[in-house]
mmCIF file of C-alpha atoms in Angstrom:
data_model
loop_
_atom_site.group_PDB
_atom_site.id
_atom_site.type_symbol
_atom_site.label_atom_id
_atom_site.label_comp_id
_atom_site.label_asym_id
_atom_site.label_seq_id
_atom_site.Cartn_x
_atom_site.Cartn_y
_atom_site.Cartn_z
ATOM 1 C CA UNK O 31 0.000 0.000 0.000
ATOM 2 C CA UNK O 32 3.047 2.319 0.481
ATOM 3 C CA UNK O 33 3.337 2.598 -3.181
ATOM 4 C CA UNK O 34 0.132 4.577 -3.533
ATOM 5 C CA UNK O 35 -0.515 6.006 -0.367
ATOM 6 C CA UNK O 36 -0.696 9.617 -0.303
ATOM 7 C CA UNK O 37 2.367 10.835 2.308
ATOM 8 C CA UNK O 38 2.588 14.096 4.087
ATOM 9 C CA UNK O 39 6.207 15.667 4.460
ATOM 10 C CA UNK O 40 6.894 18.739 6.563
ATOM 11 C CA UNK O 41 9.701 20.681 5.623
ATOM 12 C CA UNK O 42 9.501 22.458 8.533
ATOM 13 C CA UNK O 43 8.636 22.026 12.620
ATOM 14 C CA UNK O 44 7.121 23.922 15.034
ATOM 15 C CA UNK O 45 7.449 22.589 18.767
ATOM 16 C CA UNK O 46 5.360 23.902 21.876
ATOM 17 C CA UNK O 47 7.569 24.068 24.976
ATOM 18 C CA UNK O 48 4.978 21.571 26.853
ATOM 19 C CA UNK O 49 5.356 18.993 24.669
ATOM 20 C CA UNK O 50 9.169 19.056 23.622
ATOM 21 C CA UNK O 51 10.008 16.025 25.703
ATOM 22 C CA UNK O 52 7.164 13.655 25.178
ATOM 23 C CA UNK O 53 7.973 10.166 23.408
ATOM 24 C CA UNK O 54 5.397 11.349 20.521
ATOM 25 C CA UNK O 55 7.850 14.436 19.465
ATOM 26 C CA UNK O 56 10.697 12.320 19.738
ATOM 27 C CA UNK O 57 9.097 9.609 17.612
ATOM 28 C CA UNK O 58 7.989 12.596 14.901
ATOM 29 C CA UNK O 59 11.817 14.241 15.193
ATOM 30 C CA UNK O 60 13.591 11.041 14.899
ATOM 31 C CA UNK O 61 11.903 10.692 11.485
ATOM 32 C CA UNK O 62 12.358 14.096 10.037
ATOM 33 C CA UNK O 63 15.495 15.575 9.661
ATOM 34 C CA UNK O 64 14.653 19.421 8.972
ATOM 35 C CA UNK O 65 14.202 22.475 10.678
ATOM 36 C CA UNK O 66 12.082 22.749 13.385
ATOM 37 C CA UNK O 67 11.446 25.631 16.310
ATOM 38 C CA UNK O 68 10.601 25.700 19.737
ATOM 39 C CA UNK O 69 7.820 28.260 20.439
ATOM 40 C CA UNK O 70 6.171 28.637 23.873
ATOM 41 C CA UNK O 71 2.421 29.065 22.676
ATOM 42 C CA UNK O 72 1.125 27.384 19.448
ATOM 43 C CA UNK O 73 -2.172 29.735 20.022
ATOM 44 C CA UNK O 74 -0.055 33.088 19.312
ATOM 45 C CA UNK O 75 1.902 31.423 16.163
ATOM 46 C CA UNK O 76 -1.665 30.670 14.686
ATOM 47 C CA UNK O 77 -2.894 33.870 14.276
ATOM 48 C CA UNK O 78 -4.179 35.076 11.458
ATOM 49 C CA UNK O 79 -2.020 38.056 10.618
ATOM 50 C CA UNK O 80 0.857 35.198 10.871
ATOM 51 C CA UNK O 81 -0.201 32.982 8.319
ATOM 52 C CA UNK O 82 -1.265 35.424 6.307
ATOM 53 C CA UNK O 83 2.069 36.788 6.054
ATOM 54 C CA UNK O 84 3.839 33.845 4.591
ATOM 55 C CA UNK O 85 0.679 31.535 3.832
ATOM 56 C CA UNK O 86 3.112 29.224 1.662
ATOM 57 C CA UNK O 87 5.124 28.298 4.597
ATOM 58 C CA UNK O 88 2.491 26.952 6.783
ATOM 59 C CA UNK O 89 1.270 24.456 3.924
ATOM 60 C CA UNK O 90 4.633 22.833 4.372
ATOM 61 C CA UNK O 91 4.915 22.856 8.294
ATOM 62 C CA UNK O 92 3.610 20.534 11.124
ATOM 63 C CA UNK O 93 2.766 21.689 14.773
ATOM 64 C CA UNK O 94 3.133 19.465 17.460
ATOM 65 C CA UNK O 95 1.051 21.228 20.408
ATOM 66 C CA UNK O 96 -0.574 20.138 23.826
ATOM 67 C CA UNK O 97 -4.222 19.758 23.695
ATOM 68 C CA UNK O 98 -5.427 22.110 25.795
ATOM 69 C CA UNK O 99 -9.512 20.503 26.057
ATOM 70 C CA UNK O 100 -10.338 17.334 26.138
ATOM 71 C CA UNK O 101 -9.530 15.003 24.086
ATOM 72 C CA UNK O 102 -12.561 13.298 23.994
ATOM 73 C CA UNK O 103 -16.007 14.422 22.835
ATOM 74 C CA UNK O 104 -19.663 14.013 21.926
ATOM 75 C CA UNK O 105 -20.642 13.976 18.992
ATOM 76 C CA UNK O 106 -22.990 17.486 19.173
ATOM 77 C CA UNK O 107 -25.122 16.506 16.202
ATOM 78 C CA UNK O 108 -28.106 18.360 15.016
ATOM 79 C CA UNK O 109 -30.957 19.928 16.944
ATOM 80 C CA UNK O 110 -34.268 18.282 15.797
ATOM 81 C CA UNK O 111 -31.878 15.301 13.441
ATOM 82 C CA UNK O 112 -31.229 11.671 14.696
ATOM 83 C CA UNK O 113 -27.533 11.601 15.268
ATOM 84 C CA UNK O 114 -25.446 8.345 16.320
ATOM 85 C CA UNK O 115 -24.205 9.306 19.691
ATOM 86 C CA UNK O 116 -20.706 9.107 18.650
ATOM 87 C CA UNK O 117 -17.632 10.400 20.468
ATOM 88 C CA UNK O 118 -15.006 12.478 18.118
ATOM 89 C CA UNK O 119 -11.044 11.553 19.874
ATOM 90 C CA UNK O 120 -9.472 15.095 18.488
ATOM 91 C CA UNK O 121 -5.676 13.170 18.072
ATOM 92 C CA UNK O 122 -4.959 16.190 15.305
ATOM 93 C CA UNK O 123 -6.333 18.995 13.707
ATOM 94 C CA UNK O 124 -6.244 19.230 9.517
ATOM 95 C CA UNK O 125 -5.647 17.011 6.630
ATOM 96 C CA UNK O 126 -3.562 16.702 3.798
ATOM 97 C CA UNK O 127 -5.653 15.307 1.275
ATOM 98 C CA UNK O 128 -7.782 18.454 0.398
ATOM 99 C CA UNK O 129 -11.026 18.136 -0.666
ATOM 100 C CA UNK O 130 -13.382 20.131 -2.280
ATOM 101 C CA UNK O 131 -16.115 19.780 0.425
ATOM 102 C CA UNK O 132 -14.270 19.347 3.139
ATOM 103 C CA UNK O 133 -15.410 21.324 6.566
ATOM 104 C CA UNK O 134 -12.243 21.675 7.768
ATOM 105 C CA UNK O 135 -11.325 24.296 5.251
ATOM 106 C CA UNK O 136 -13.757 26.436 6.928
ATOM 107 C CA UNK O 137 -13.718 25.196 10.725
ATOM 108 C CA UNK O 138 -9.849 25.632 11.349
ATOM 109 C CA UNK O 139 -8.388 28.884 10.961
ATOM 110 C CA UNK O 140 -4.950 27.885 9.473
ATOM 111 C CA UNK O 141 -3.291 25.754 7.236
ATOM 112 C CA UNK O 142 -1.155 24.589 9.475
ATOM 113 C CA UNK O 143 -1.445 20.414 10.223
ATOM 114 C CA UNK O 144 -1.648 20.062 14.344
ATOM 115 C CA UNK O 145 -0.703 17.039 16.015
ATOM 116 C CA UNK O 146 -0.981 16.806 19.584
ATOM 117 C CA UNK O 147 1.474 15.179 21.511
ATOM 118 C CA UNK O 148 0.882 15.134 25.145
ATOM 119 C CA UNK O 149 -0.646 11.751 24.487
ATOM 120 C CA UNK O 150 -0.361 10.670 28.337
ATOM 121 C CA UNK O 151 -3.379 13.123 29.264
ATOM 122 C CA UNK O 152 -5.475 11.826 26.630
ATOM 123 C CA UNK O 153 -4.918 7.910 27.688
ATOM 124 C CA UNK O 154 -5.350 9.205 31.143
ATOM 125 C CA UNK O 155 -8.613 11.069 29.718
ATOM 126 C CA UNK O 156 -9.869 8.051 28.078
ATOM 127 C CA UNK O 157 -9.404 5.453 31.556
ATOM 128 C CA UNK O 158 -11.515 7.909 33.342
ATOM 129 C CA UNK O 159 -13.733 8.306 31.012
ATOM 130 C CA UNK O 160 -14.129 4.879 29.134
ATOM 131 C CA UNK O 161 -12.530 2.061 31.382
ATOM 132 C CA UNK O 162 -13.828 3.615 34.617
ATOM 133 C CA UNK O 163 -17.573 3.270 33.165
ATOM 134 C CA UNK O 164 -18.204 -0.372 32.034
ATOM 135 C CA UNK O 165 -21.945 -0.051 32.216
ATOM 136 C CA UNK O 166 -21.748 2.728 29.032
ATOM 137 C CA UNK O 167 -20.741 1.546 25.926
ATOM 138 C CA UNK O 168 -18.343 3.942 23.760
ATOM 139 C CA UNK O 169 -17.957 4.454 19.488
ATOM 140 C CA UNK O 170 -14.719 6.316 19.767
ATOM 141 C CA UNK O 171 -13.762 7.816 16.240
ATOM 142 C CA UNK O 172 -10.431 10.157 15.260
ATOM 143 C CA UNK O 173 -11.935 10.850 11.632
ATOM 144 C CA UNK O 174 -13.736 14.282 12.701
ATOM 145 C CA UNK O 175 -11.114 16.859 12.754
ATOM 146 C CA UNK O 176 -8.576 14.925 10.598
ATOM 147 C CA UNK O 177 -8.367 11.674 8.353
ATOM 148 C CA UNK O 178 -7.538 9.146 11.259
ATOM 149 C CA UNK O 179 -4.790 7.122 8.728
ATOM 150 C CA UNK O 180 -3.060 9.584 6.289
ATOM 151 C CA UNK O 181 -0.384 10.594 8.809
ATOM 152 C CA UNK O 182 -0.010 7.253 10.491
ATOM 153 C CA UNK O 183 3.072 6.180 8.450
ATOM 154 C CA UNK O 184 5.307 8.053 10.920
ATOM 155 C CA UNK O 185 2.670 8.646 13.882
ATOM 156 C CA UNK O 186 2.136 4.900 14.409
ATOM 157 C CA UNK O 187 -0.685 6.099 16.589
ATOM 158 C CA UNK O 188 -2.740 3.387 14.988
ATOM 159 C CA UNK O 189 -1.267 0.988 16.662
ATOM 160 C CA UNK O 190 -1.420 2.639 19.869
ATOM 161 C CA UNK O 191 -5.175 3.224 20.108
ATOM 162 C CA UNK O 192 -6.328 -0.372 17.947
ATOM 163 C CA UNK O 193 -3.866 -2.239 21.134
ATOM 164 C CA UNK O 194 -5.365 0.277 24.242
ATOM 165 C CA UNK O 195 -9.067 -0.293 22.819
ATOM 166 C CA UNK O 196 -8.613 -4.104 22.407
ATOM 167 C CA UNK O 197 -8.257 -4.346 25.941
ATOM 168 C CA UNK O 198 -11.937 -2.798 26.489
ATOM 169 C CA UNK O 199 -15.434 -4.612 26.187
ATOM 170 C CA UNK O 200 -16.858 -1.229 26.661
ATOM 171 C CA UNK O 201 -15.555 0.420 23.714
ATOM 172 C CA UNK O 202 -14.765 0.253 20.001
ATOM 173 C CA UNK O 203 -11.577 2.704 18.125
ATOM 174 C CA UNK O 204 -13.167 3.728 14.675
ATOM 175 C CA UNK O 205 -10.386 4.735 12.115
ATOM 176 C CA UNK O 206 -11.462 6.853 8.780
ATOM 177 C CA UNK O 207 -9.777 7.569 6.281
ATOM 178 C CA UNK O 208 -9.633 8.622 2.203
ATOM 179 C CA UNK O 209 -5.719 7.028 3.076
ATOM 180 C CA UNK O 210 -4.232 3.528 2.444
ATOM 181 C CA UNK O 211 -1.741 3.591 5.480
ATOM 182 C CA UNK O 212 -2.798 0.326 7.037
ATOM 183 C CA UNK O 213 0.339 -1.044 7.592
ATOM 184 C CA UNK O 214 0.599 -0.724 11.483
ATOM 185 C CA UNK O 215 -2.390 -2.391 11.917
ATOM 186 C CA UNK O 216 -2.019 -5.267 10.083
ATOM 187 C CA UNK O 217 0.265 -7.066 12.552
ATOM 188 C CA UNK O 218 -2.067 -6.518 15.971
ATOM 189 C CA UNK O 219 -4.214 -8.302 18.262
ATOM 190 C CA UNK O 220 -7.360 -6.277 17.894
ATOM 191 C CA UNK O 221 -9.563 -8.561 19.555
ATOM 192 C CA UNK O 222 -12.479 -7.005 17.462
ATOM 193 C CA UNK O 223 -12.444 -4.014 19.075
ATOM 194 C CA UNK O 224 -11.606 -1.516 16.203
ATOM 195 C CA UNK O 225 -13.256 -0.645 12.942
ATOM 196 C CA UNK O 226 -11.520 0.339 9.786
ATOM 197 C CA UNK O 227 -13.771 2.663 7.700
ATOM 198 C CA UNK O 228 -13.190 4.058 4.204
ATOM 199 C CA UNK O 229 -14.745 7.664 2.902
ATOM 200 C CA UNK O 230 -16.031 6.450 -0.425
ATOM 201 C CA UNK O 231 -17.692 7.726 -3.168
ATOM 202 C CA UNK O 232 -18.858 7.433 -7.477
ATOM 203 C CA UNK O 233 -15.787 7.740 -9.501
ATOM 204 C CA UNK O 234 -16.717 10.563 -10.742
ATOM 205 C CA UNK O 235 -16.709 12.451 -7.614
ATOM 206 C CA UNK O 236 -13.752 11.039 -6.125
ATOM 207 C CA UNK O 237 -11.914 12.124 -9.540
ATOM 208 C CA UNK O 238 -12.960 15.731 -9.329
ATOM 209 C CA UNK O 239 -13.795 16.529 -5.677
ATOM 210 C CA UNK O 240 -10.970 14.228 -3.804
ATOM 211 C CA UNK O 241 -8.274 14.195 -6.530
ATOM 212 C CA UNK O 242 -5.632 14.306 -3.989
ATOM 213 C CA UNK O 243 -6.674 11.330 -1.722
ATOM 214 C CA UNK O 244 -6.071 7.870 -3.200
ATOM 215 C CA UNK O 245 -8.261 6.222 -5.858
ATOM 216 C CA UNK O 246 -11.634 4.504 -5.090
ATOM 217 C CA UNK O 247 -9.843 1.210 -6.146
ATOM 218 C CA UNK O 248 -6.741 1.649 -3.665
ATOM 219 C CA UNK O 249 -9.173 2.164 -0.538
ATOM 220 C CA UNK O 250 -10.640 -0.963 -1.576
ATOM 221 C CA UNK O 251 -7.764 -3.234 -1.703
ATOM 222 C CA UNK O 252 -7.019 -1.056 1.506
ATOM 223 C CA UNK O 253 -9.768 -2.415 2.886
ATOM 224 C CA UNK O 254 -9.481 -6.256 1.364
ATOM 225 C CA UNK O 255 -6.488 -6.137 3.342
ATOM 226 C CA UNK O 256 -7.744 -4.947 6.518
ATOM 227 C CA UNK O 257 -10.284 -7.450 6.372
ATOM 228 C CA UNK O 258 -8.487 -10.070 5.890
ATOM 229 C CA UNK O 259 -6.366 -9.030 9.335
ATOM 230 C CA UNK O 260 -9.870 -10.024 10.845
ATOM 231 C CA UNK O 261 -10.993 -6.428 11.195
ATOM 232 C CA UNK O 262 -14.981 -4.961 11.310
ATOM 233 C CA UNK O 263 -14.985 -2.600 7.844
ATOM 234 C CA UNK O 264 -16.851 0.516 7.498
ATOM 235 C CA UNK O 265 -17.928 2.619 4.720
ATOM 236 C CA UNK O 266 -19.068 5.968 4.706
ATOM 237 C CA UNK O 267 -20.609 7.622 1.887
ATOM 238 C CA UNK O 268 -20.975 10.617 3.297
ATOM 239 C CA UNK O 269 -20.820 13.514 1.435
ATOM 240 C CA UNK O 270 -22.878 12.062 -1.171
ATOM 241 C CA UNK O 271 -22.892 14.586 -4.311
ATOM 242 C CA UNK O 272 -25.622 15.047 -6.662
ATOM 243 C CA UNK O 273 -24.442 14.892 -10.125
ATOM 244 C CA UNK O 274 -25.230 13.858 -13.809
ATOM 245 C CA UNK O 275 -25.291 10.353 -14.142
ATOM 246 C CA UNK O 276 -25.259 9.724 -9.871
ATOM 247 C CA UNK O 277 -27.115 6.444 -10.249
ATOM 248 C CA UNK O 278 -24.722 4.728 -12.302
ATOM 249 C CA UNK O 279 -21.159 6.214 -10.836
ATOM 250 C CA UNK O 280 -22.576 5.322 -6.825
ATOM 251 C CA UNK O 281 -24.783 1.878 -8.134
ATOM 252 C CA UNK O 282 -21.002 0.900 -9.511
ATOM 253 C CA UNK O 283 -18.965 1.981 -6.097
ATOM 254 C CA UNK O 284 -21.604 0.034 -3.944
ATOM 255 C CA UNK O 285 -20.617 -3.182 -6.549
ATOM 256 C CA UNK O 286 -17.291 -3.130 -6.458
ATOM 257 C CA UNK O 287 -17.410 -2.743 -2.484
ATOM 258 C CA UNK O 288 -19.523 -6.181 -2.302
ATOM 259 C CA UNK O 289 -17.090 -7.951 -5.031
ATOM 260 C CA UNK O 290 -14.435 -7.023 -2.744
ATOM 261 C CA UNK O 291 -15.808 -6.772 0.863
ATOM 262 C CA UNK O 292 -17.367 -9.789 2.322
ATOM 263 C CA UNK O 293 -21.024 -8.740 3.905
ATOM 264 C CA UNK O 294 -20.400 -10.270 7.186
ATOM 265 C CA UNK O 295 -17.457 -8.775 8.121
ATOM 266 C CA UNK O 296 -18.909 -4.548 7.432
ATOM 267 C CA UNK O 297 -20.017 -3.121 10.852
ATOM 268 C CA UNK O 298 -22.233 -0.263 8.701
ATOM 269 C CA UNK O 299 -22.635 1.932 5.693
ATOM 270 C CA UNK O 300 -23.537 5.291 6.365
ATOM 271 C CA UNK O 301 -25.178 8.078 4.153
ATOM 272 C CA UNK O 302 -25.171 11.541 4.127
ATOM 273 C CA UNK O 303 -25.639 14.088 1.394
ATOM 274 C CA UNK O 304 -23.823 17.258 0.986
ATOM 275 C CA UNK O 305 -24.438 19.672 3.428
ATOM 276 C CA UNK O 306 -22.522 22.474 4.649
ATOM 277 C CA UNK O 307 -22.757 26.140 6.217
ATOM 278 C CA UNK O 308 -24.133 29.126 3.932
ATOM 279 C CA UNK O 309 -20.877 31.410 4.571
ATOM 280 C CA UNK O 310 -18.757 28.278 3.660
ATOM 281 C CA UNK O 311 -19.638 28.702 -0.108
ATOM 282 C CA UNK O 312 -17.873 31.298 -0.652
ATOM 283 C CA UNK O 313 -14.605 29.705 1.065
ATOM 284 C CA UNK O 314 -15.027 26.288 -1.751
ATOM 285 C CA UNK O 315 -15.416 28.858 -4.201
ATOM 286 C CA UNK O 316 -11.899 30.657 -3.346
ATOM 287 C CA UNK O 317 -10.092 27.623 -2.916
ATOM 288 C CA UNK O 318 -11.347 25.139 -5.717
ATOM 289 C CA UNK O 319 -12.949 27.594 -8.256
ATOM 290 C CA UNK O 320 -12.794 24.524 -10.629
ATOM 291 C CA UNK O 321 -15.660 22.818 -8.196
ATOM 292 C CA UNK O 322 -18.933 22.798 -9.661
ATOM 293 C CA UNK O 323 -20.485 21.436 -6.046
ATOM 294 C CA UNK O 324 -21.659 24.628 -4.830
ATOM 295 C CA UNK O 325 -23.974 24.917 -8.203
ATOM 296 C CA UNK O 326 -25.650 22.360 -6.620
ATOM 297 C CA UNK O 327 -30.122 22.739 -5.810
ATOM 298 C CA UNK O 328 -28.814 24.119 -2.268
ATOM 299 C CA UNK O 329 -31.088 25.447 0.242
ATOM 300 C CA UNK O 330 -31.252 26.583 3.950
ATOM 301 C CA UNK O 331 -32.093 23.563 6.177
ATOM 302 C CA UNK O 332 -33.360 23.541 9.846
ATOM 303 C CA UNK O 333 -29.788 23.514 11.035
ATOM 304 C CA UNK O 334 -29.309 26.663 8.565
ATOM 305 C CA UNK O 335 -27.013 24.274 6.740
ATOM 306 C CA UNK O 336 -27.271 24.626 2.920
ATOM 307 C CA UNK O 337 -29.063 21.275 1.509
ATOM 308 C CA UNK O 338 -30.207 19.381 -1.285
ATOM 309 C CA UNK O 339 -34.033 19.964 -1.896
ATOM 310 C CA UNK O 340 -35.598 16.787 0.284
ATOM 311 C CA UNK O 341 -36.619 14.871 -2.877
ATOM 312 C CA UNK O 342 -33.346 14.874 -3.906
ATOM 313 C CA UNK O 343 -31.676 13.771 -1.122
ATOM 314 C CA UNK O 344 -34.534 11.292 -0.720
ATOM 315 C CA UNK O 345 -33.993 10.020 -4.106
ATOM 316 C CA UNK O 346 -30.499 9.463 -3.417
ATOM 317 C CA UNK O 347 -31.375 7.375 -0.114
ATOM 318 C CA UNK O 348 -33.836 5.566 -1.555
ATOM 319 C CA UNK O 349 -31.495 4.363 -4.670
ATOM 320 C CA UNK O 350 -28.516 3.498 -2.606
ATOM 321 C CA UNK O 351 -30.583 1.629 0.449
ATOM 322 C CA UNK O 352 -31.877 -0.484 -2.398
ATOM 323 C CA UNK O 353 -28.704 -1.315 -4.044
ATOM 324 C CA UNK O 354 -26.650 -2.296 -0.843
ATOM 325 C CA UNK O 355 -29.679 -4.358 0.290
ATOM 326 C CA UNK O 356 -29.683 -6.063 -2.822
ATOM 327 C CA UNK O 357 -26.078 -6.927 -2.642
ATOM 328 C CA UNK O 358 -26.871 -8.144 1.459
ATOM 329 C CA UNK O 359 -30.104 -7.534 3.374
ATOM 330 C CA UNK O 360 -28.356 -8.078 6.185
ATOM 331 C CA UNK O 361 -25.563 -4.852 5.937
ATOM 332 C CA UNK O 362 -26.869 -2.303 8.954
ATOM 333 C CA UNK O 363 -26.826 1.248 6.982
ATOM 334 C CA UNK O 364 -27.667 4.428 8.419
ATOM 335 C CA UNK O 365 -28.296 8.447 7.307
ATOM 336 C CA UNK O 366 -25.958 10.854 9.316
ATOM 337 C CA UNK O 367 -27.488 13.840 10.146
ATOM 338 C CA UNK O 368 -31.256 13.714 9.133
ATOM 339 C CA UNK O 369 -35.066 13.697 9.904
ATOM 340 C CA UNK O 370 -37.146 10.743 10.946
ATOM 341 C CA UNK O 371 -39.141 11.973 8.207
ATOM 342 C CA UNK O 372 -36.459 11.505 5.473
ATOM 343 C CA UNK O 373 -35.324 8.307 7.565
ATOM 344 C CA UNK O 374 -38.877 6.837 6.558
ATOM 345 C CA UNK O 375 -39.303 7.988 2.961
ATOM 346 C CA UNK O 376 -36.003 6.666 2.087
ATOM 347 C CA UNK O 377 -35.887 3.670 3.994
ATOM 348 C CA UNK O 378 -39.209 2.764 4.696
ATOM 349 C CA UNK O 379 -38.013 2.794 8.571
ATOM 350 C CA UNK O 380 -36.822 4.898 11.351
ATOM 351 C CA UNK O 381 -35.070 4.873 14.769
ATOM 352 C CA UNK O 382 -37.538 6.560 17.261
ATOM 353 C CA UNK O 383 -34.707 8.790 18.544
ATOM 354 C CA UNK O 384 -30.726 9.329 18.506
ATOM 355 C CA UNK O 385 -31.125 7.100 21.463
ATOM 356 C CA UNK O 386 -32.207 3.705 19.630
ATOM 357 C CA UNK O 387 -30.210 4.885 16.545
ATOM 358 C CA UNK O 388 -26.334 4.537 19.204
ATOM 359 C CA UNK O 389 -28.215 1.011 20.546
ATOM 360 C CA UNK O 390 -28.561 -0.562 17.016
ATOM 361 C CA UNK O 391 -24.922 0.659 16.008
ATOM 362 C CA UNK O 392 -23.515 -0.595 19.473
ATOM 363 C CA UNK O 393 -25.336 -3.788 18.674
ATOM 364 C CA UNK O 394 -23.103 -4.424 15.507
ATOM 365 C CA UNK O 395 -19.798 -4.471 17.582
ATOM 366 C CA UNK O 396 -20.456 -5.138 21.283
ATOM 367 C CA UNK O 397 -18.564 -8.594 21.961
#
């Protein structure tokens, strides 16, 4: 998988103070030979008048910083939407693979790729929070503020978190990624206890919209290997792009993921169409002007997201609940971020609440 995976070099490094002497920065330094900088607060070296003074510079450089919150966090979904119930383990903060629709471009205020490395606090974080309450049961996923595998060639934090949460019956270690760097994981006693989930989409919209991850076809054999290292798989087709000839380009992905994937061994599918801000428009249009996306039939949601009119994203459910059900009725798929109403039109079924939505996902990988 080397061979294709997409790889992230720094030429230069910035190093809080805090964190100079933990075994993470050592691990990062010992691999990079190039400049790097001690600096006492990473908030004042992320300002804005900063980057925008040498914007070029910060493309090319990696932060290693101290999380100052918690690691750990809820999910905090969508007022009036079922959401999952999902925790989001913040392990970094931006993503190398840039594309088109990605949030991040408008969430974090730099360019800059943040790793933190006081790594101690967040174990300690997660035995109070996880080990030290066996009757809750935990989704744990690092794919929210970053792509959990695309810097784990010289992190190796995979194998850190897939070896802590295989000790837990409480708990499952979600890994997403657009990325094919699977090769720490390969190796470990997992015990069942992580998931290894792949971003997917039509060809069509992975070739104009994620033209810097790695090809449809690579995540798959990512994947075929990962399986076959007695992993739970995950797919997540999520954001889901209307387009001329949709029904053919995502009818063909779901295909190729069941000639590849065996149906027992995929913990879910999820769905969600493109959504995204109204003041984040403007920000796709300055960075890819070649993205047609934003021409989309967009309009203001109940979460004041922008939105596909409901038949459209209803017609898109509809299609692609059919198709994987076809391929196995038995392959637990889900929307991300939407009504029960759109829930039932699409699927002819709904969870009652976010509540019964977590309990049917925790179902699918409690031992």
């Amino acid at each position: 998988m080397t061979q294709t995976a997409k790889k992230f070099t720094p030429k230069r490094i910035f190093i809080e103070k805090s964190v100079a002497e933990t075994e993470f920065t050592r691990r990062i330094l010992d691999q990079f030979k190039v400049a790097h900088k001690h600096i006492n607060d990473a908030n004042a070296l992320l300002t804005r008048s900063a980057i925008s003074r040498r914007p070029h510079l910060w493309k090319k450089s990696l932060l290693l910083a101290r999380q100052r919150g918690p690691f750990m966090r809820l999910c905090p979904g969508t007022q009036k939407h079922i959401c999952c119930l999902y925790h989001n383990l913040d392990v970094a903060a931006g993503c190398n693979l840039g594309c088109t629709y990605c949030f991040l471009q408008g969430y974090l205020n730099t360019p800059l790729i943040t790793l933190y490395a006081n790594l101690n606090d967040m174990y300690t974080e997660l035995e109070d929070k996880i080990a030290k309450n066996p009757k809750r049961f935990f989704r744990v996923g690092t794919g929210e503020l970053s792509d959990s595998l695309t810097f784990d060639d010289f992190t190796c934090l995979s194998r850190e978190l897939v070896e802590w949460f295989s000790e837990k019956s409480n708990a499952i270690i979600e890994l997403k990624s657009k990325n094919t760097h699977i090769e720490n994981v390969l190796d470990l006693k997992h015990n069942g206890r992580s998931v290894i989930s792949w971003s997917m989409n039509s060809q069509a919209m992975a070739n104009s919209e994620e033209s810097s991850a790695t090809s449809r076809n690579e995540r798959l054999r990512a994947a075929k290997a990962v399986q076959d290292a007695g992993y739970r798989i995950g797919f997540h087709f999520d954001p889901m792009i209307h387009h001329s000839d949709w029904q053919t380009g995502y009818r063909e992905t779901v295909d190729k993921i069941f000639k590849v994937i065996k149906p027992e061994t995929i913990a879910w599918i999820s769905l969600g169409a493109l959504r995204y801000p109204a003041g984040f428009d403007s920000v796709i249009r300055k960075n890819h002007p070649e993205s047609r996306i934003v021409l989309g039939e967009l309009v203001p949601g109940l979460d004041q997201k922008l939105r596909y009119f409901k038949k459209i994203r209803i017609d898109m459910f509809k299609h692609m609940y059919s198709w994987i059900k076809s391929c196995s009725p038995d392959v637990f798929v889900y929307l991300c971020m939407e009504r029960e109403e759109i829930w039932r039109r699409a699927f002819g079924w709904s969870p009652r609440n976010s509540a019964e939505l977590k309990t049917l996902l925790d179902a699918r990988v409690k031992p």
